C-alpha positions as CSV (number, residue, x, y, z in Angstrom):
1,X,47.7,-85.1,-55.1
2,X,48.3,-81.7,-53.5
3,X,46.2,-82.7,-50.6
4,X,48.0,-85.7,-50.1
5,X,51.1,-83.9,-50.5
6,X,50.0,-81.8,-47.9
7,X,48.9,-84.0,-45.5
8,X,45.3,-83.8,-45.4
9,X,42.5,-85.8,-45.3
10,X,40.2,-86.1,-47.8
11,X,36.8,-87.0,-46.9
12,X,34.4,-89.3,-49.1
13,X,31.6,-87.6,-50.1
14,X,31.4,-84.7,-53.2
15,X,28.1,-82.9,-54.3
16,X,27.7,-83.6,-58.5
17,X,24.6,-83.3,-60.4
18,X,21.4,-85.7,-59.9
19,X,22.5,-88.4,-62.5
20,X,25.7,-88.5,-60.9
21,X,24.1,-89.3,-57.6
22,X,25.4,-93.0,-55.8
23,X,28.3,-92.8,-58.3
24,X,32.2,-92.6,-57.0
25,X,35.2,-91.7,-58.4
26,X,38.8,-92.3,-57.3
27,X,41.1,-89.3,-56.2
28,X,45.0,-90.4,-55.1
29,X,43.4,-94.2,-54.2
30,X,40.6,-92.5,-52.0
31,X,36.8,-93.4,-53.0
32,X,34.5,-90.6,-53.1
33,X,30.7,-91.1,-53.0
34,X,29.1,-88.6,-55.3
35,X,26.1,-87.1,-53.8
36,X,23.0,-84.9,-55.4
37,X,21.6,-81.8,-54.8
38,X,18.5,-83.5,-53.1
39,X,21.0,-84.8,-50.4
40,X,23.3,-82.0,-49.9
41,X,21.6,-80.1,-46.8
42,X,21.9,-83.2,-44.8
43,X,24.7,-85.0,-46.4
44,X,27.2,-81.6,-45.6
45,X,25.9,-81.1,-42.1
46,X,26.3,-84.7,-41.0
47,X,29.6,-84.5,-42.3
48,X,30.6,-81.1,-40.8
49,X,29.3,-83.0,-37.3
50,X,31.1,-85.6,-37.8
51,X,34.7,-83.5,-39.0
52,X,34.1,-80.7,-36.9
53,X,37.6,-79.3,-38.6
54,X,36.5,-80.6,-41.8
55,X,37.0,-77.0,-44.7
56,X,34.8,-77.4,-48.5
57,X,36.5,-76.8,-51.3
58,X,34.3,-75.5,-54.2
59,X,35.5,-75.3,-58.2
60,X,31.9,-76.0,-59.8
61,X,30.2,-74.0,-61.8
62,X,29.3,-69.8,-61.5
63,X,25.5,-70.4,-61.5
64,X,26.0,-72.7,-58.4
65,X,28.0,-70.1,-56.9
66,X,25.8,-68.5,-54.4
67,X,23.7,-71.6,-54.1
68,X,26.6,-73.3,-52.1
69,X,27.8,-70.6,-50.5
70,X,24.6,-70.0,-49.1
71,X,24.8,-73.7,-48.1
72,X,28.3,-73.7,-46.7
73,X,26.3,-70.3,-44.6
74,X,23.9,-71.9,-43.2
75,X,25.5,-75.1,-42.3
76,X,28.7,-73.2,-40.7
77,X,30.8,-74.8,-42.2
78,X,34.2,-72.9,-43.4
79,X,34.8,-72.8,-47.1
80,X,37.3,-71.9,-50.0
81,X,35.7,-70.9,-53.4
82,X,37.6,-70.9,-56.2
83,X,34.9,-71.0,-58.5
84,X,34.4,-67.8,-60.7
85,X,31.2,-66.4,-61.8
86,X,27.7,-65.7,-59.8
87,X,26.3,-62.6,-57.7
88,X,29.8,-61.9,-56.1
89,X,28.6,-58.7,-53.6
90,X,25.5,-61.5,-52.2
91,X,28.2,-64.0,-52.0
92,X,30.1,-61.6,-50.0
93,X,27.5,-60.4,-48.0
94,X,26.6,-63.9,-47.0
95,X,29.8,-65.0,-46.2
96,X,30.1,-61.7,-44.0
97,X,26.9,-62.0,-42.3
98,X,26.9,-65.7,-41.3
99,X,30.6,-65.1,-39.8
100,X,31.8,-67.8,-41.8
101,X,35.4,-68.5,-42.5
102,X,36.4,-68.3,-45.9
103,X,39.1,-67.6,-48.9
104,X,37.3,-66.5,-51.8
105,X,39.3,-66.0,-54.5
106,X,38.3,-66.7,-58.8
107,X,42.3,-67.4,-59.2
108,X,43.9,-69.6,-57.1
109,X,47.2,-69.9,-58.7
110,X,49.7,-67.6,-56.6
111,X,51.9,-66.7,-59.2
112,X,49.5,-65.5,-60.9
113,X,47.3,-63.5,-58.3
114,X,51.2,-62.0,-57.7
115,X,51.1,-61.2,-61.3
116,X,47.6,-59.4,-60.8
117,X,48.8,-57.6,-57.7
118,X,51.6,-55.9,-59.4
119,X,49.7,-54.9,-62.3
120,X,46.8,-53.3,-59.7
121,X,50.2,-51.4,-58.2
122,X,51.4,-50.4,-61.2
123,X,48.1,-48.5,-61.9
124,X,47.9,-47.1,-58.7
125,X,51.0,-45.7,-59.0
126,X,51.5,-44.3,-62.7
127,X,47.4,-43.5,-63.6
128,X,47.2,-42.4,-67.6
129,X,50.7,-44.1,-68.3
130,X,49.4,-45.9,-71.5
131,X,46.4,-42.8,-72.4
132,X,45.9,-43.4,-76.3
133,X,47.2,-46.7,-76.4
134,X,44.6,-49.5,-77.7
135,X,44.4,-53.1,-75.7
136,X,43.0,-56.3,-78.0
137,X,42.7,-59.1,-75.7
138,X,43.0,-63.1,-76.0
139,X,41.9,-65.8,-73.6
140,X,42.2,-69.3,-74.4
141,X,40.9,-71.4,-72.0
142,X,39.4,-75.6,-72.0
143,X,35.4,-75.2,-71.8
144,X,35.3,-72.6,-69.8
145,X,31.6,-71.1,-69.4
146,X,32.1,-67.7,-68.5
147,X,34.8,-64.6,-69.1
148,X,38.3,-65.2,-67.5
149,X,37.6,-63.2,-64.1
150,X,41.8,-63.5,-64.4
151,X,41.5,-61.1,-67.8
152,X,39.2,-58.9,-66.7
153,X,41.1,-58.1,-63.4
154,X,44.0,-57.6,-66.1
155,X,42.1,-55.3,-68.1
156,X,40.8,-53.4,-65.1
157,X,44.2,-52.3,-64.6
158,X,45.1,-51.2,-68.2
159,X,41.6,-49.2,-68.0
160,X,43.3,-47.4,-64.7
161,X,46.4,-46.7,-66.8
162,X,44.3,-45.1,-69.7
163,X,44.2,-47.9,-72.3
164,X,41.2,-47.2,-74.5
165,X,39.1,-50.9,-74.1
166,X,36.0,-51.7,-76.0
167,X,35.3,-54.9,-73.3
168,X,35.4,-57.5,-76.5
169,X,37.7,-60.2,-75.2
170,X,38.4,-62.4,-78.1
171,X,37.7,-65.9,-76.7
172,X,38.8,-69.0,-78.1
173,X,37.4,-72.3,-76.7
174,X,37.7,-74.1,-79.6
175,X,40.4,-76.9,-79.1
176,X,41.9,-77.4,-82.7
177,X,42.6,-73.3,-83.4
178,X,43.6,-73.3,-79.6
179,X,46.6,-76.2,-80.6
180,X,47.2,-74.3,-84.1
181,X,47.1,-70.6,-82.9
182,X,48.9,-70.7,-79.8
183,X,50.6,-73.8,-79.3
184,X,48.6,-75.8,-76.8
185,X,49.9,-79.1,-76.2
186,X,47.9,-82.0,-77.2
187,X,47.9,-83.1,-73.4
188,X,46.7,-79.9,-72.3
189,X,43.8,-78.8,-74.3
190,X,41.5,-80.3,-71.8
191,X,42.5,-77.8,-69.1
192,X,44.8,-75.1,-69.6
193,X,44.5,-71.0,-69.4
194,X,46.7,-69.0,-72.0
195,X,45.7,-65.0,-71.7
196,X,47.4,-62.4,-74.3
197,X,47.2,-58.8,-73.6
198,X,48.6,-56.5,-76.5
199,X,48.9,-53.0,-76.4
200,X,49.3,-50.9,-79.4
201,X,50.0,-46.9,-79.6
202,X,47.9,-44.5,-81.5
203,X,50.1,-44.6,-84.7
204,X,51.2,-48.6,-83.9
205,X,54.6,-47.9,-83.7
206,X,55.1,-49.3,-80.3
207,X,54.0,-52.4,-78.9
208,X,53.5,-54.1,-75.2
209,X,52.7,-58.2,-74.5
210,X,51.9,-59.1,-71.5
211,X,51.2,-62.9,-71.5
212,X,50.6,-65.6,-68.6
213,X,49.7,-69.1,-69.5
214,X,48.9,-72.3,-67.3
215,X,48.9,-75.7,-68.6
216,X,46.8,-78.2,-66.6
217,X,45.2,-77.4,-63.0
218,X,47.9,-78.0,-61.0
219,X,48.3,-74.1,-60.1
220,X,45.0,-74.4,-58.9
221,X,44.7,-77.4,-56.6
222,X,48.0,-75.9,-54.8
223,X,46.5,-72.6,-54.3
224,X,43.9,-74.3,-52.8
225,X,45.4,-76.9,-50.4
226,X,47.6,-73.2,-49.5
227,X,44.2,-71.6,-48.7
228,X,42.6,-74.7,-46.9
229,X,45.8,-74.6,-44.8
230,X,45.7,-70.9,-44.1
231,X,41.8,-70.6,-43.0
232,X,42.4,-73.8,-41.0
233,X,45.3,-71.4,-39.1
234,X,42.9,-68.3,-39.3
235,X,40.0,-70.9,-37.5
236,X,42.7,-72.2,-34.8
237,X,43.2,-68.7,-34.1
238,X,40.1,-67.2,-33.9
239,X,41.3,-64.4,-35.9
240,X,38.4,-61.1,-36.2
241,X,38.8,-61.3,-40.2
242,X,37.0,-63.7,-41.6
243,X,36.7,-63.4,-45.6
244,X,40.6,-63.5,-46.7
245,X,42.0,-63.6,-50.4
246,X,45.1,-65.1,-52.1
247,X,46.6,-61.7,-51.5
248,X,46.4,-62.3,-48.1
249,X,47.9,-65.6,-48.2
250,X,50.9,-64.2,-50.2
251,X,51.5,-61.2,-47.9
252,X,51.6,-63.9,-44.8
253,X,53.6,-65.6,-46.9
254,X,56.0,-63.0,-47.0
255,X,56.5,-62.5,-43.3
């Protein structure tokens, strides 16, 4: 829906697994023929020839990370990777050495990256604030394979402002204690994202929550469609930078 919103076109073809393969699924009344990995080399480029300005969009899975970004790489085709996980320096350093446009960012939702952003400043800016204090940490999140790369961004910061951490994230993936614990809405509990971050002091008498929750994927498809539309200026342009963030997307944003 946020492409269409948007204005774009979507085009017809998706990579899936092997079983998947000749299958289609409907998105917003379009038909899109699933393809396998057997297929992909030739299935992307014939596409990319025939949509010269066509840009991939990639939320999979992090061990296919670097597979299809070393795909997108070789084909030439621009990309934007919201997907979390994999070898993120190769991934960089493929992206950087191919010349490639791309956004690579593991959270697409801009409220949220702004969120991140001033947490990061806040570190910067007042190192050791929170020495002594303790951090327990909660991420709640619909079959999610690997650690919130959200939380641990979050937790990065609290590290810079002296928070004592012990790196155990108490994750809950189970649906029923997600609905009964934090308050999940039935419709949600297939895809939602609720992170809690509570800071205690050395003798517990003062206490910090710092909270951000996201019901369905919404937040994410935006941030996307914002991205696609931003490397698609960055492309017109033939701008010198060539691996951009969602912090760069909110700072032009800003102008």
């Amino acid at each position: 829906m946020a492409a269409n919103s948007a204005g774009l076109q979507i085009l017809p073809k998706s990579f899936g697994p092997e079983y998947g393969a000749g299958n289609a699924v409907e998105v917003c009344g379009n038909e899109i023929k699933i393809h396998g990995p057997s297929e992909r080399d030739s299935v992307l480029a014939s596409l990319y020839n025939e949509y010269p300005n066509m840009i991939v969009v990639d939320y999979t899975l992090p061990t296919l990370v670097n597979d299809n970004a070393d795909l997108y790489c070789k084909v030439g085709v621009p990309f934007v990777m919201g997907t979390t996980g994999g070898d993120r320096d190769r991934l960089y350093k493929t992206v950087d050495d191919s010349k490639v446009y791309a956004v690579i960012s593991p959270q697409m939702g801009r409220q949220v990256v702004a969120f991140l952003a001033a947490m990061d400043m806040m570190a910067k800016q007042f190192p050791g604030a929170f020495s002594g204090y303790s951090l327990h940490v909660e991420s709640h999140q619909a079959a999610k394979l690997d650690t919130s790369a959200t939380a641990k961004a979050v937790i990065s910061c609290f590290k810079k402002l002296g928070v004592s951490f012990d790196d155990q994230i108490e994750m809950i993936r189970d649906p029923k204690e997600q609905k009964e614990l934090v308050g999940v809405p039935d419709e949600y509990l297939s895809g939602h994202a609720f992170q809690f971050y509570y800071l205690s002091s050395p003798g517990k008498t003062v206490s910090l929550e710092f909270q951000h929750n996201v019901c369905g994927r919404s937040i994410y498809a935006e941030g996307a469609i914002d991205a696609v539309l931003f490397l698609a200026e960055k492309i017109q342009s033939k701008a010198d930078k060539r691996i951009y963030n969602i912090i760069d997307i909110l700072r032009e944003g800003n102008k």
